[in-house]
Every structure is written in structure tokens, then in C-alpha cells.
Amino acid sequence: MTTPSSAPPERHVPVVVVGAGPAGLALANILRAASVGCVVLEAESREFVERRPRAGFLEEGAVRGLERRGLADRLLERAPTHTEFEFRFAGGRRRVACTALTGRRHFVYPQPLLVTDLVREYADVRSGEIVFGARDVEVHGIDGDAPSVSYTDPATGDPRVVRCGFVAGCDGARGVTRTAMPARHTTTARRDHGIGWLALLAEAPPSSDCVLHGVHSRGYAGHMARSPEITRYYLSCPPGDSPGNWPDERVWSELHTRLDVPGAPPLTEGRLIERRVLDMHNHVTEPMAYGRLYLAGDAAHLVSPIAAKGMNLALHDAFLLADALVAYHAEGDDSGLRGYSAAALRRVWQYQEFSQWLAELLHGPSSGDPWRAGTATARLRRVLDSPTAATAFSELYLGED
Ligand code: FAD
């Protein structure tokens, strides 16, 4: 039978993965290793996804999850670990020894390095199929047995259709797969913190061996190592503020005001290579699955970077979904798929609650509301003065296993 010339050519694979971020790439690697056929469709180029700067901290549980699946060799060779973090407030500095309290660590591994490792492993080592630059991706027929994904071929501009058994929507907060879920079957819960963060990357060595959280009446400031040469800084600012309002002198002046304390090494300054404003808002879509479409990572839930949870949640979803898809294809066992959404959402909501709790601790003192300032400061002092409170905090900060 020939394909009519007007119809796009079709093929079939068991799973189409939309999006090559941490969620999609981890999932595709695990499917590939288990011989479950898949194709990854990514809107951007390989160079772009391998360079996009974002997250920098991986929880021990996420690292062990990658390691168990043969995806952490380079990470374990190269990533330094953090065992403490420091609050700077009221002109002083106090450390929380989170590893001593929990036995777990944070691994400092910038997202572009992880994405580069996962692309290399999937495409170059495991010979997995990935289409970079896929345009006009659309998901069809997810409530039937034979869904499909259409896209425009980046090389030829021709329309393509991939028929499949399952679609994994791993296309981030601005992707298209979530919109394929019928509105009457989903709810989306939102939380807007009403603050912005000026996100900065500086060509400057870290000024501390751990994360610094500056809690100041002028606003929050964060210091987070990315590499021996690069540091991420954050400054809270009004939501929707323009990066143009933040020339270099103002950035460094605010960082010094909010983070400098007597006795601490001075902040290292350097050329600012990223400067953008992120509005701190969160959302969760549930359930995370409908018909043959399963969402993972930011496609299903956005958690502001306040507690450094987004990439870790994306990997957790990917592990759950991959294991469920492998069990289905290897043994016909669909229990993992049926339980996927509920299992993923348990951790999603834990981390959303923690992120909200931490957001108030960090921003309450600069809210201008004396009630919020007083209760947020009480919250911070409890973490610093009570070993029980510090342990509970550290368990969530360093993540579940
Ligand atoms: P993404 O990484 O967004 O990947 C989605 C992919 O889908 C992208 O490659 C995108 O190009 C592609 N795509 C989008 N639309 C389409 C389409 N229509 N068709 C095909 N492909 C498409 N998290 C942490 O855990 N720790 C941190 O320290 C941390 N810091 C952060 C700092 C910043 C400044 C930001 C912005 C985020 C931070 N995060 C952090 C969050 C983290 O980066 C995200 O949660 C993570 O990238 C989610 O991974 P993902 O795979 O779900 O989505």
C-alpha cells in the first residue's frame, strides 16, 4: 500500500518522549537501556539544551537514582558536594550542618552538565533516536489505544507523524503536552509568591564553600556555587521588574548589603553573564496522566527555584514513569502506570509545601508587614536554635530518598 502523497509519512514506536530536559532524557535513557523503543522530540538544538543555564543542585536521592541506572559516572567523578549551608541575617552568620543531621549531601552539578551527559549517553552511547529542532509538535488521540505525535521535520520542513503506545510529556512549563489533557479531567492549583528574583550568573569564584541565604530587611540575597569559576547569585526584587533596572553597580551594592557580615570572606565580584528576572510562582496539574499521555517534570508542576527542587522532582518523575513503562512492556504489568500520578504527586506536594514554607522564611522579613516579618524571623530562629527543627528542615532541604 502506498501512502497518499498529501498524508505525512507515519511510523510506530512504543513511546514518544516530548522534550529533552532532565525528565525526558533520563526517561529515554532508561527506556533505551531496557530495549523499550522510543523517540525524543525536542524543539531546540542540541547546542542550546546543552548550554541552557538553570539548576545547580542535585539531591543525594536523585544522584543515587541516576547511579543505579548507569547515568551518574561523570557526575560522581566531577561534582563537589555540600554538607552545610549558611544563613546571614541580623549582621551575623549561622551554619546548619545538614549532612551531619541527615547523612545526605547536595551535589553541585549544573544542569547543562547533566543534560550534556544524558544526551551523550542516550544519543551517542546507547544510539537512541532524538530529533532536535522539532517544530509544531502536537499530541493526538491520547484517549484511544493509538495516540500519535505530529511535528515538522527540521531538516526538510515536511510534516511527520509518529504513532505510539504512550506519549511522555516532558516539555517543561511552556510545552504543549499539558494542553492536550482535557480541562474537565484536570485541575491546576497555583501559588504566586508575589516576588521576583533577579537571577544572575557571575564569572566569579564562589565566595563560600556552601550556599549562603542572606535574609535582610532590604530583601533576600542568595549565593550558590556553580563551578570553581562561576557563581549564581539571586536578589529578590519586585515581580515583573526589568533586568535593565539592575546595572552592575546596583547588583554588587545590593549583594554586599544583603550578604556581607563581619568576619566573612568578602564576596568575589566578576562579569555578569546572565541577568534575568524570574517571577516566583508555582503550579501543579493533577492528575499527571490522562489516557495514554503521562506528564513528567515541569510539564506537570512548576516549583520556583527557592528550594532548588525542580530538577530533582523532574528526575524523580522520570524514574517512576520509566520503571512503570518498562514493567508494562516487559511483563504487561500496568500497576506502575496506574499508580504513577498518585506516587509522583506525593513528593510534588511535599516539595511545594517546603518551597512555600522556605519562601516565607526568606522573604517575610523584607515584606514590609510587621506580622510577617516577626513570624518569619521566629521561624528562622527555630531552625537555628532547635536541633529537632534543624533536622526536620535539613531532611526536606536535602530531599527524600
Ligand atoms: P525542562 O528542563 O524545561 O525541559 C523541557 C524541554 O522540552 C526543553 O528542552 C524544551 O526546549 C523542550 N520543549 C518545550 N516545548 C516543546 C515543544 N513544544 N516541543 C518539543 N520540545 C519542547 N531545580 C533544581 O532542582 N535545583 C536548582 O538549583 C534549580 N535552580 C533553578 C534556577 C533557575 C534560574 C531556573 C529557571 C530553574 C531552576 N531549577 C532548579 C528548576 C529546573 O531547572 C527545572 O525544574 C528543570 O529544568 C525541569 O526539567 P524538565 O525536564 O521537566 O523541563
Tab-separated table of C-alpha atoms and ligand atoms in Angstrom:
chain	number	residue	atom	x	y	z
A	1	MET	CA	0.000	0.000	0.000
A	2	THR	CA	1.393	3.419	-0.798
A	3	THR	CA	0.998	6.466	1.383
A	4	PRO	CA	-1.121	9.147	-0.300
A	5	SER	CA	1.204	11.994	-1.224
A	6	SER	CA	-0.823	14.505	0.830
A	7	ALA	CA	-0.596	12.469	4.056
A	8	PRO	CA	2.568	12.783	6.155
A	9	PRO	CA	4.633	9.583	6.443
A	10	GLU	CA	3.860	7.607	9.587
A	11	ARG	CA	5.830	5.217	11.751
A	12	HIS	CA	5.267	3.479	15.079
A	13	VAL	CA	7.327	3.422	18.261
A	14	PRO	CA	6.221	2.274	21.729
A	15	VAL	CA	6.904	5.645	23.431
A	16	VAL	CA	7.269	9.206	22.137
A	17	VAL	CA	9.073	11.460	24.613
A	18	VAL	CA	8.406	15.176	24.041
A	19	GLY	CA	11.210	17.349	25.444
A	20	ALA	CA	14.913	16.764	26.097
A	21	GLY	CA	15.349	18.293	29.537
A	22	PRO	CA	16.367	16.301	32.615
A	23	ALA	CA	12.987	14.498	32.757
A	24	GLY	CA	12.773	13.481	29.091
A	25	LEU	CA	16.424	12.483	28.793
A	26	ALA	CA	16.508	10.431	31.989
A	27	LEU	CA	13.312	8.660	30.906
A	28	ALA	CA	14.569	7.998	27.378
A	29	ASN	CA	17.868	6.614	28.650
A	30	ILE	CA	16.136	4.161	30.963
A	31	LEU	CA	13.722	3.033	28.232
A	32	ARG	CA	16.596	2.585	25.804
A	33	ALA	CA	18.594	0.511	28.299
A	34	ALA	CA	15.541	-1.732	28.773
A	35	SER	CA	15.039	-2.062	24.985
A	36	VAL	CA	11.718	-0.199	25.032
A	37	GLY	CA	11.643	1.678	21.725
A	38	CYS	CA	11.285	5.436	21.895
A	39	VAL	CA	11.967	8.644	20.058
A	40	VAL	CA	12.638	12.008	21.681
A	41	LEU	CA	11.286	15.176	20.021
A	42	GLU	CA	12.989	18.384	21.185
A	43	ALA	CA	12.135	21.867	19.935
A	44	GLU	CA	15.601	23.353	20.456
A	45	SER	CA	19.045	22.437	19.101
A	46	ARG	CA	21.470	20.114	20.887
A	47	GLU	CA	23.864	23.029	21.497
A	48	PHE	CA	21.070	25.075	23.054
A	49	VAL	CA	19.856	22.445	25.524
A	50	GLU	CA	23.423	21.550	26.498
A	51	ARG	CA	24.182	25.175	27.388
A	52	ARG	CA	20.934	26.405	28.943
A	53	PRO	CA	21.903	27.535	32.477
A	54	ARG	CA	19.391	26.769	35.194
A	55	ALA	CA	19.653	24.476	38.203
A	56	GLY	CA	22.791	23.507	40.052
A	57	PHE	CA	21.980	21.221	42.963
A	58	LEU	CA	21.109	17.560	42.891
A	59	GLU	CA	19.851	15.751	45.921
A	60	GLU	CA	21.616	12.598	47.052
A	61	GLY	CA	18.455	10.602	46.228
A	62	ALA	CA	18.426	11.892	42.638
A	63	VAL	CA	22.128	11.102	42.249
A	64	ARG	CA	21.669	7.564	43.592
A	65	GLY	CA	18.694	7.122	41.247
A	66	LEU	CA	20.872	8.111	38.287
A	67	GLU	CA	23.733	5.935	39.538
A	68	ARG	CA	21.509	2.855	39.812
A	69	ARG	CA	20.596	3.351	36.147
A	70	GLY	CA	24.173	3.838	34.945
A	71	LEU	CA	23.723	7.580	34.375
A	72	ALA	CA	25.944	9.154	37.018
A	73	ASP	CA	29.543	8.206	36.145
A	74	ARG	CA	30.689	11.670	35.084
A	75	LEU	CA	28.621	13.370	37.768
A	76	LEU	CA	30.199	11.264	40.517
A	77	GLU	CA	33.681	11.945	39.114
A	78	ARG	CA	33.231	15.693	38.904
A	79	ALA	CA	30.565	17.035	41.261
A	80	PRO	CA	31.686	18.557	44.551
A	81	THR	CA	29.311	18.073	47.459
A	82	HIS	CA	27.994	20.458	50.070
A	83	THR	CA	27.452	19.383	53.642
A	84	GLU	CA	26.354	22.687	55.199
A	85	PHE	CA	24.593	25.919	54.334
A	86	GLU	CA	24.666	29.300	55.960
A	87	PHE	CA	22.111	31.912	56.890
A	88	ARG	CA	23.283	35.504	57.075
A	89	PHE	CA	20.951	37.783	58.971
A	90	ALA	CA	20.922	40.475	61.655
A	91	GLY	CA	24.603	41.182	60.908
A	92	GLY	CA	25.728	37.630	61.750
A	93	ARG	CA	26.196	34.201	60.167
A	94	ARG	CA	24.901	30.832	61.309
A	95	ARG	CA	25.574	27.471	59.678
A	96	VAL	CA	23.297	24.445	59.534
A	97	ALA	CA	25.256	21.175	59.339
A	98	CYS	CA	22.656	19.416	57.216
A	99	THR	CA	24.763	16.361	56.313
A	100	ALA	CA	25.660	15.705	59.946
A	101	LEU	CA	21.938	15.903	60.729
A	102	THR	CA	20.663	13.705	57.895
A	103	GLY	CA	23.573	11.711	56.408
A	104	ARG	CA	22.767	13.166	52.975
A	105	ARG	CA	24.526	15.756	50.781
A	106	HIS	CA	23.868	18.168	47.953
A	107	PHE	CA	25.805	17.549	44.747
A	108	VAL	CA	26.832	20.701	42.876
A	109	TYR	CA	26.276	19.794	39.231
A	110	PRO	CA	24.984	22.485	36.879
A	111	GLN	CA	22.026	21.448	34.758
A	112	PRO	CA	23.888	21.934	31.430
A	113	LEU	CA	26.463	19.326	32.524
A	114	LEU	CA	23.752	16.840	33.470
A	115	VAL	CA	21.855	17.447	30.235
A	116	THR	CA	25.088	17.065	28.220
A	117	ASP	CA	25.838	13.752	29.968
A	118	LEU	CA	22.310	12.462	29.379
A	119	VAL	CA	22.234	13.491	25.697
A	120	ARG	CA	25.625	11.881	25.116
A	121	GLU	CA	24.623	8.665	26.849
A	122	TYR	CA	21.299	8.404	25.032
A	123	ALA	CA	22.269	9.547	21.537
A	124	ASP	CA	25.979	8.694	21.237
A	125	VAL	CA	26.465	5.700	23.549
A	126	ARG	CA	23.042	3.981	23.508
A	127	SER	CA	22.283	5.115	19.899
A	128	GLY	CA	18.862	6.448	20.869
A	129	GLU	CA	16.831	8.467	18.367
A	130	ILE	CA	16.360	12.159	19.103
A	131	VAL	CA	15.058	14.875	16.798
A	132	PHE	CA	16.415	18.299	17.722
A	133	GLY	CA	14.658	21.344	16.309
A	134	ALA	CA	11.300	19.547	16.017
A	135	ARG	CA	8.659	22.216	15.320
A	136	ASP	CA	4.862	22.315	15.635
A	137	VAL	CA	4.727	19.328	17.964
A	138	GLU	CA	1.134	18.231	18.591
A	139	VAL	CA	-0.296	15.293	20.503
A	140	HIS	CA	-3.350	13.451	19.159
A	141	GLY	CA	-5.721	10.695	20.285
A	142	ILE	CA	-4.498	10.244	23.843
A	143	ASP	CA	-7.844	8.844	24.971
A	144	GLY	CA	-7.641	5.960	22.498
A	145	ASP	CA	-5.273	2.986	22.118
A	146	ALA	CA	-3.244	4.512	19.299
A	147	PRO	CA	-2.132	8.048	20.090
A	148	SER	CA	0.236	9.896	17.822
A	149	VAL	CA	2.511	12.894	17.813
A	150	SER	CA	2.931	15.104	14.774
A	151	TYR	CA	5.748	17.559	14.123
A	152	THR	CA	7.550	19.365	11.366
A	153	ASP	CA	10.835	17.799	10.307
A	154	PRO	CA	13.592	20.355	10.985
A	155	ALA	CA	15.725	19.159	8.072
A	156	THR	CA	13.102	19.160	5.326
A	157	GLY	CA	10.200	21.195	6.697
A	158	ASP	CA	7.939	18.198	5.961
A	159	PRO	CA	5.159	17.125	8.339
A	160	ARG	CA	5.787	13.861	10.229
A	161	VAL	CA	3.585	11.624	12.352
A	162	VAL	CA	4.765	9.078	14.919
A	163	ARG	CA	2.149	6.617	16.108
A	164	CYS	CA	2.862	5.187	19.517
A	165	GLY	CA	1.572	3.354	22.564
A	166	PHE	CA	2.340	6.160	25.019
A	167	VAL	CA	3.281	9.815	24.998
A	168	ALA	CA	5.578	11.138	27.739
A	169	GLY	CA	5.063	14.875	28.093
A	170	CYS	CA	8.412	16.145	29.370
A	171	ASP	CA	8.336	19.510	27.594
A	172	GLY	CA	8.614	21.799	30.569
A	173	ALA	CA	6.402	24.579	31.875
A	174	ARG	CA	5.826	26.138	28.451
A	175	GLY	CA	5.356	22.956	26.482
A	176	VAL	CA	2.348	21.728	24.568
A	177	THR	CA	1.606	18.314	26.004
A	178	ARG	CA	-0.152	19.553	29.149
A	179	THR	CA	-2.646	21.417	26.986
A	180	ALA	CA	-3.612	18.124	25.317
A	181	MET	CA	-5.179	16.956	28.566
A	182	PRO	CA	-8.912	17.729	28.587
A	183	ALA	CA	-9.621	20.570	31.015
A	184	ARG	CA	-12.596	18.747	32.512
A	185	HIS	CA	-10.325	15.906	33.685
A	186	THR	CA	-7.595	18.028	35.289
A	187	THR	CA	-7.212	20.710	37.900
A	188	THR	CA	-4.373	23.152	38.130
A	189	ALA	CA	-3.502	24.609	41.526
A	190	ARG	CA	-1.438	27.819	41.528
A	191	ARG	CA	0.517	29.804	44.068
A	192	ASP	CA	2.033	33.170	43.281
A	193	HIS	CA	4.552	34.360	45.856
A	194	GLY	CA	4.236	37.963	44.637
A	195	ILE	CA	8.001	38.377	44.403
A	196	GLY	CA	10.619	38.281	41.698
A	197	TRP	CA	14.188	37.049	41.807
A	198	LEU	CA	16.880	38.703	39.777
A	199	ALA	CA	18.822	35.605	38.656
A	200	LEU	CA	22.478	36.328	37.998
A	201	LEU	CA	25.435	34.286	36.852
A	202	ALA	CA	28.817	35.829	37.575
A	203	GLU	CA	32.219	34.889	36.255
A	204	ALA	CA	33.466	34.864	39.803
A	205	PRO	CA	34.709	32.032	42.003
A	206	PRO	CA	32.359	31.132	44.851
A	207	SER	CA	32.919	33.214	47.978
A	208	SER	CA	31.983	30.392	50.336
A	209	ASP	CA	32.160	26.595	50.483
A	210	CYS	CA	28.374	26.439	50.856
A	211	VAL	CA	25.092	28.063	49.894
A	212	LEU	CA	24.505	31.439	51.535
A	213	HIS	CA	20.990	32.662	52.253
A	214	GLY	CA	21.012	36.375	53.073
A	215	VAL	CA	17.820	37.297	54.953
A	216	HIS	CA	17.794	41.092	55.070
A	217	SER	CA	15.238	43.837	55.590
A	218	ARG	CA	16.030	45.101	52.060
A	219	GLY	CA	15.271	41.690	50.564
A	220	TYR	CA	16.662	38.204	50.060
A	221	ALA	CA	20.073	37.504	48.512
A	222	GLY	CA	21.421	34.070	47.604
A	223	HIS	CA	24.903	32.805	46.760
A	224	MET	CA	25.244	29.393	45.131
A	225	ALA	CA	28.387	27.838	43.667
A	226	ARG	CA	28.106	26.520	40.124
A	227	SER	CA	31.775	25.750	39.349
A	228	PRO	CA	35.212	26.933	40.529
A	229	GLU	CA	34.827	29.861	38.104
A	230	ILE	CA	31.082	30.607	38.149
A	231	THR	CA	28.688	31.641	40.932
A	232	ARG	CA	24.941	32.063	40.798
A	233	TYR	CA	23.549	34.969	42.769
A	234	TYR	CA	19.932	35.858	43.404
A	235	LEU	CA	18.403	39.130	44.602
A	236	SER	CA	14.711	39.381	45.423
A	237	CYS	CA	13.032	42.234	43.561
A	238	PRO	CA	9.501	43.289	42.588
A	239	PRO	CA	7.779	40.757	40.296
A	240	GLY	CA	7.999	41.799	36.668
A	241	ASP	CA	10.989	44.065	37.369
A	242	SER	CA	13.214	44.729	34.380
A	243	PRO	CA	16.814	43.452	34.373
A	244	GLY	CA	17.597	46.860	32.859
A	245	ASN	CA	16.869	48.354	36.284
A	246	TRP	CA	19.832	46.428	37.624
A	247	PRO	CA	23.139	47.809	36.319
A	248	ASP	CA	26.315	46.161	37.627
A	249	GLU	CA	26.950	48.742	40.359
A	250	ARG	CA	23.446	48.314	41.785
A	251	VAL	CA	23.709	44.496	41.672
A	252	TRP	CA	27.012	44.375	43.556
A	253	SER	CA	25.977	47.065	46.017
A	254	GLU	CA	22.788	45.123	46.924
A	255	LEU	CA	24.623	41.812	47.132
A	256	HIS	CA	27.164	43.328	49.525
A	257	THR	CA	24.447	44.986	51.612
A	258	ARG	CA	22.398	41.806	51.936
A	259	LEU	CA	25.232	39.253	52.281
A	260	ASP	CA	28.275	40.928	53.858
A	261	VAL	CA	28.731	40.257	57.565
A	262	PRO	CA	31.739	40.898	59.797
A	263	GLY	CA	34.267	38.062	59.776
A	264	ALA	CA	33.065	36.504	56.498
A	265	PRO	CA	35.318	36.422	53.431
A	266	PRO	CA	34.377	39.247	51.006
A	267	LEU	CA	32.109	38.454	48.059
A	268	THR	CA	34.078	37.845	44.890
A	269	GLU	CA	32.875	40.053	42.051
A	270	GLY	CA	33.065	39.235	38.358
A	271	ARG	CA	31.498	39.864	34.955
A	272	LEU	CA	27.736	39.180	34.966
A	273	ILE	CA	26.934	36.727	32.176
A	274	GLU	CA	23.231	36.193	32.960
A	275	ARG	CA	20.759	38.714	34.352
A	276	ARG	CA	17.045	37.961	34.224
A	277	VAL	CA	14.020	38.305	36.427
A	278	LEU	CA	12.056	35.200	37.431
A	279	ASP	CA	8.629	35.671	38.952
A	280	MET	CA	8.251	33.240	41.809
A	281	HIS	CA	5.147	31.228	41.115
A	282	ASN	CA	4.288	27.574	41.376
A	283	HIS	CA	1.638	25.333	39.897
A	284	VAL	CA	0.605	21.696	39.942
A	285	THR	CA	-1.583	19.963	37.368
A	286	GLU	CA	-3.307	16.817	38.502
A	287	PRO	CA	-3.693	14.074	37.710
A	288	MET	CA	-0.367	13.840	35.886
A	289	ALA	CA	-1.759	11.319	33.422
A	290	TYR	CA	-4.751	11.058	31.141
A	291	GLY	CA	-5.360	8.204	28.720
A	292	ARG	CA	-2.040	7.434	27.028
A	293	LEU	CA	-0.387	10.735	27.986
A	294	TYR	CA	1.869	10.893	31.051
A	295	LEU	CA	3.385	14.204	32.186
A	296	ALA	CA	6.735	14.428	33.969
A	297	GLY	CA	8.763	17.298	35.412
A	298	ASP	CA	7.952	20.952	34.844
A	299	ALA	CA	5.315	19.960	32.276
A	300	ALA	CA	3.167	18.909	35.232
A	301	HIS	CA	4.402	21.086	38.072
A	302	LEU	CA	6.426	24.232	38.342
A	303	VAL	CA	8.207	24.886	41.606
A	304	SER	CA	10.050	28.185	41.874
A	305	PRO	CA	13.821	27.825	42.381
A	306	ILE	CA	13.561	28.962	46.025
A	307	ALA	CA	14.189	25.487	47.418
A	308	ALA	CA	16.127	24.059	44.428
A	309	LYS	CA	13.612	21.279	43.847
A	310	GLY	CA	12.526	21.440	40.180
A	311	MET	CA	15.262	19.367	38.575
A	312	ASN	CA	15.131	16.852	41.404
A	313	LEU	CA	11.373	16.419	41.002
A	314	ALA	CA	11.791	16.084	37.231
A	315	LEU	CA	14.218	13.195	37.764
A	316	HIS	CA	12.003	11.563	40.377
A	317	ASP	CA	9.049	11.623	37.965
A	318	ALA	CA	11.245	10.227	35.190
A	319	PHE	CA	12.390	7.300	37.330
A	320	LEU	CA	8.826	6.437	38.344
A	321	LEU	CA	7.463	6.706	34.818
A	322	ALA	CA	10.362	4.835	33.250
A	323	ASP	CA	10.057	1.951	35.696
A	324	ALA	CA	6.299	1.813	35.046
A	325	LEU	CA	6.728	1.806	31.251
A	326	VAL	CA	9.457	-0.838	31.421
A	327	ALA	CA	7.281	-3.075	33.638
A	328	TYR	CA	4.396	-2.655	31.200
A	329	HIS	CA	6.455	-3.512	28.127
A	330	ALA	CA	8.469	-6.314	29.746
A	331	GLU	CA	5.751	-8.053	31.757
A	332	GLY	CA	2.438	-6.474	30.797
A	333	ASP	CA	2.244	-5.119	34.345
A	334	ASP	CA	0.297	-1.839	34.260
A	335	SER	CA	0.177	-1.245	38.023
A	336	GLY	CA	3.048	1.267	37.877
A	337	LEU	CA	1.311	3.243	35.153
A	338	ARG	CA	-1.962	3.240	37.056
A	339	GLY	CA	-0.217	4.424	40.232
A	340	TYR	CA	2.193	6.837	38.553
A	341	SER	CA	0.326	10.088	39.059
A	342	ALA	CA	-0.500	9.496	42.723
A	343	ALA	CA	3.044	8.344	43.505
A	344	ALA	CA	4.648	11.338	41.774
A	345	LEU	CA	2.228	13.841	43.300
A	346	ARG	CA	3.031	12.741	46.849
A	347	ARG	CA	6.557	14.114	46.501
A	348	VAL	CA	5.466	17.070	44.364
A	349	TRP	CA	3.190	18.333	47.125
A	350	GLN	CA	5.792	17.718	49.843
A	351	TYR	CA	8.253	19.867	47.921
A	352	GLN	CA	5.694	22.536	47.037
A	353	GLU	CA	4.825	22.875	50.715
A	354	PHE	CA	8.503	23.074	51.671
A	355	SER	CA	9.188	25.643	48.965
A	356	GLN	CA	6.300	27.792	50.215
A	357	TRP	CA	7.492	27.455	53.836
A	358	LEU	CA	11.042	28.435	52.876
A	359	ALA	CA	9.815	31.307	50.698
A	360	GLU	CA	8.126	32.883	53.700
A	361	LEU	CA	11.183	32.379	55.896
A	362	LEU	CA	13.416	34.095	53.312
A	363	HIS	CA	11.090	36.909	52.247
A	364	GLY	CA	8.878	37.626	55.276
A	365	PRO	CA	11.495	39.857	56.957
A	366	SER	CA	11.571	42.202	53.922
A	367	SER	CA	7.809	42.094	53.230
A	368	GLY	CA	7.144	45.426	54.939
A	369	ASP	CA	4.455	43.670	57.012
A	370	PRO	CA	5.498	43.584	60.688
A	371	TRP	CA	3.431	40.465	61.336
A	372	ARG	CA	5.063	38.512	58.510
A	373	ALA	CA	8.496	39.831	59.474
A	374	GLY	CA	8.038	38.745	63.080
A	375	THR	CA	6.737	35.266	62.316
A	376	ALA	CA	9.341	34.639	59.582
A	377	THR	CA	12.143	35.629	61.930
A	378	ALA	CA	10.720	33.326	64.609
A	379	ARG	CA	10.688	30.523	62.015
A	380	LEU	CA	14.344	31.160	61.149
A	381	ARG	CA	15.431	31.287	64.786
A	382	ARG	CA	13.655	27.992	65.488
A	383	VAL	CA	15.638	26.285	62.683
A	384	LEU	CA	18.866	27.729	64.064
A	385	ASP	CA	18.230	27.115	67.758
A	386	SER	CA	16.433	23.765	67.826
A	387	PRO	CA	18.306	20.648	66.637
A	388	THR	CA	14.952	18.958	66.060
A	389	ALA	CA	13.731	21.815	63.845
A	390	ALA	CA	17.095	21.932	62.044
A	391	THR	CA	16.925	18.194	61.342
A	392	ALA	CA	13.365	18.384	60.012
A	393	PHE	CA	14.389	21.314	57.812
A	394	SER	CA	17.545	19.562	56.551
A	395	GLU	CA	15.632	16.400	55.682
A	396	LEU	CA	13.423	18.323	53.287
A	397	TYR	CA	16.184	20.628	52.056
A	398	LEU	CA	18.421	17.695	51.107
A	399	GLY	CA	15.492	15.679	49.857
A	400	GLU	CA	13.823	12.357	50.235
A	401	ASP	CA	15.477	9.171	49.081
B	1	FAD	P1	12.905	21.403	31.045
B	1	FAD	O1	14.285	21.379	31.589
B	1	FAD	O2	12.234	22.712	30.890
B	1	FAD	O3	12.943	20.648	29.658
B	1	FAD	C1	11.841	20.688	28.779
B	1	FAD	C2	12.348	20.527	27.359
B	1	FAD	O4	11.241	20.488	26.473
B	1	FAD	C3	13.224	21.697	26.925
B	1	FAD	O5	14.429	21.228	26.386
B	1	FAD	C4	12.371	22.445	25.901
B	1	FAD	O6	13.155	23.066	24.900
B	1	FAD	C5	11.523	21.309	25.340
B	1	FAD	N1	10.259	21.757	24.772
B	1	FAD	C6	9.451	22.758	25.195
B	1	FAD	N2	8.369	22.865	24.423
B	1	FAD	C7	8.493	21.904	23.474
B	1	FAD	C8	7.695	21.526	22.367
B	1	FAD	N3	6.538	22.153	22.086
B	1	FAD	N4	8.114	20.508	21.587
B	1	FAD	C9	9.281	19.851	21.871
B	1	FAD	N5	10.087	20.185	22.895
B	1	FAD	C10	9.687	21.200	23.688
B	1	FAD	N6	15.879	22.996	40.050
B	1	FAD	C11	16.607	22.335	41.000
B	1	FAD	O7	16.298	21.178	41.280
B	1	FAD	N7	17.678	22.911	41.622
B	1	FAD	C12	18.063	24.180	41.358
B	1	FAD	O8	19.053	24.661	41.914
B	1	FAD	C13	17.301	24.940	40.380
B	1	FAD	N8	17.657	26.195	40.031
B	1	FAD	C14	16.991	26.828	39.007
B	1	FAD	C15	17.400	28.094	38.615
B	1	FAD	C16	16.734	28.762	37.583
B	1	FAD	C17	17.199	30.129	37.190
B	1	FAD	C18	15.637	28.130	36.909
B	1	FAD	C19	14.904	28.824	35.782
B	1	FAD	C20	15.231	26.865	37.294
B	1	FAD	C21	15.891	26.207	38.345
B	1	FAD	N9	15.513	24.941	38.736
B	1	FAD	C22	16.202	24.280	39.728
B	1	FAD	C23	14.388	24.265	38.063
B	1	FAD	C24	14.868	23.308	36.974
B	1	FAD	O9	15.709	23.965	36.053
B	1	FAD	C25	13.654	22.710	36.235
B	1	FAD	O10	12.740	22.250	37.181
B	1	FAD	C26	14.057	21.572	35.289
B	1	FAD	O11	14.689	22.083	34.142
B	1	FAD	C27	12.841	20.755	34.863
B	1	FAD	O12	13.241	19.767	33.945
B	1	FAD	P2	12.228	19.239	32.843
B	1	FAD	O13	12.952	18.193	32.080
B	1	FAD	O14	10.939	18.913	33.464
B	1	FAD	O15	11.930	20.516	31.938
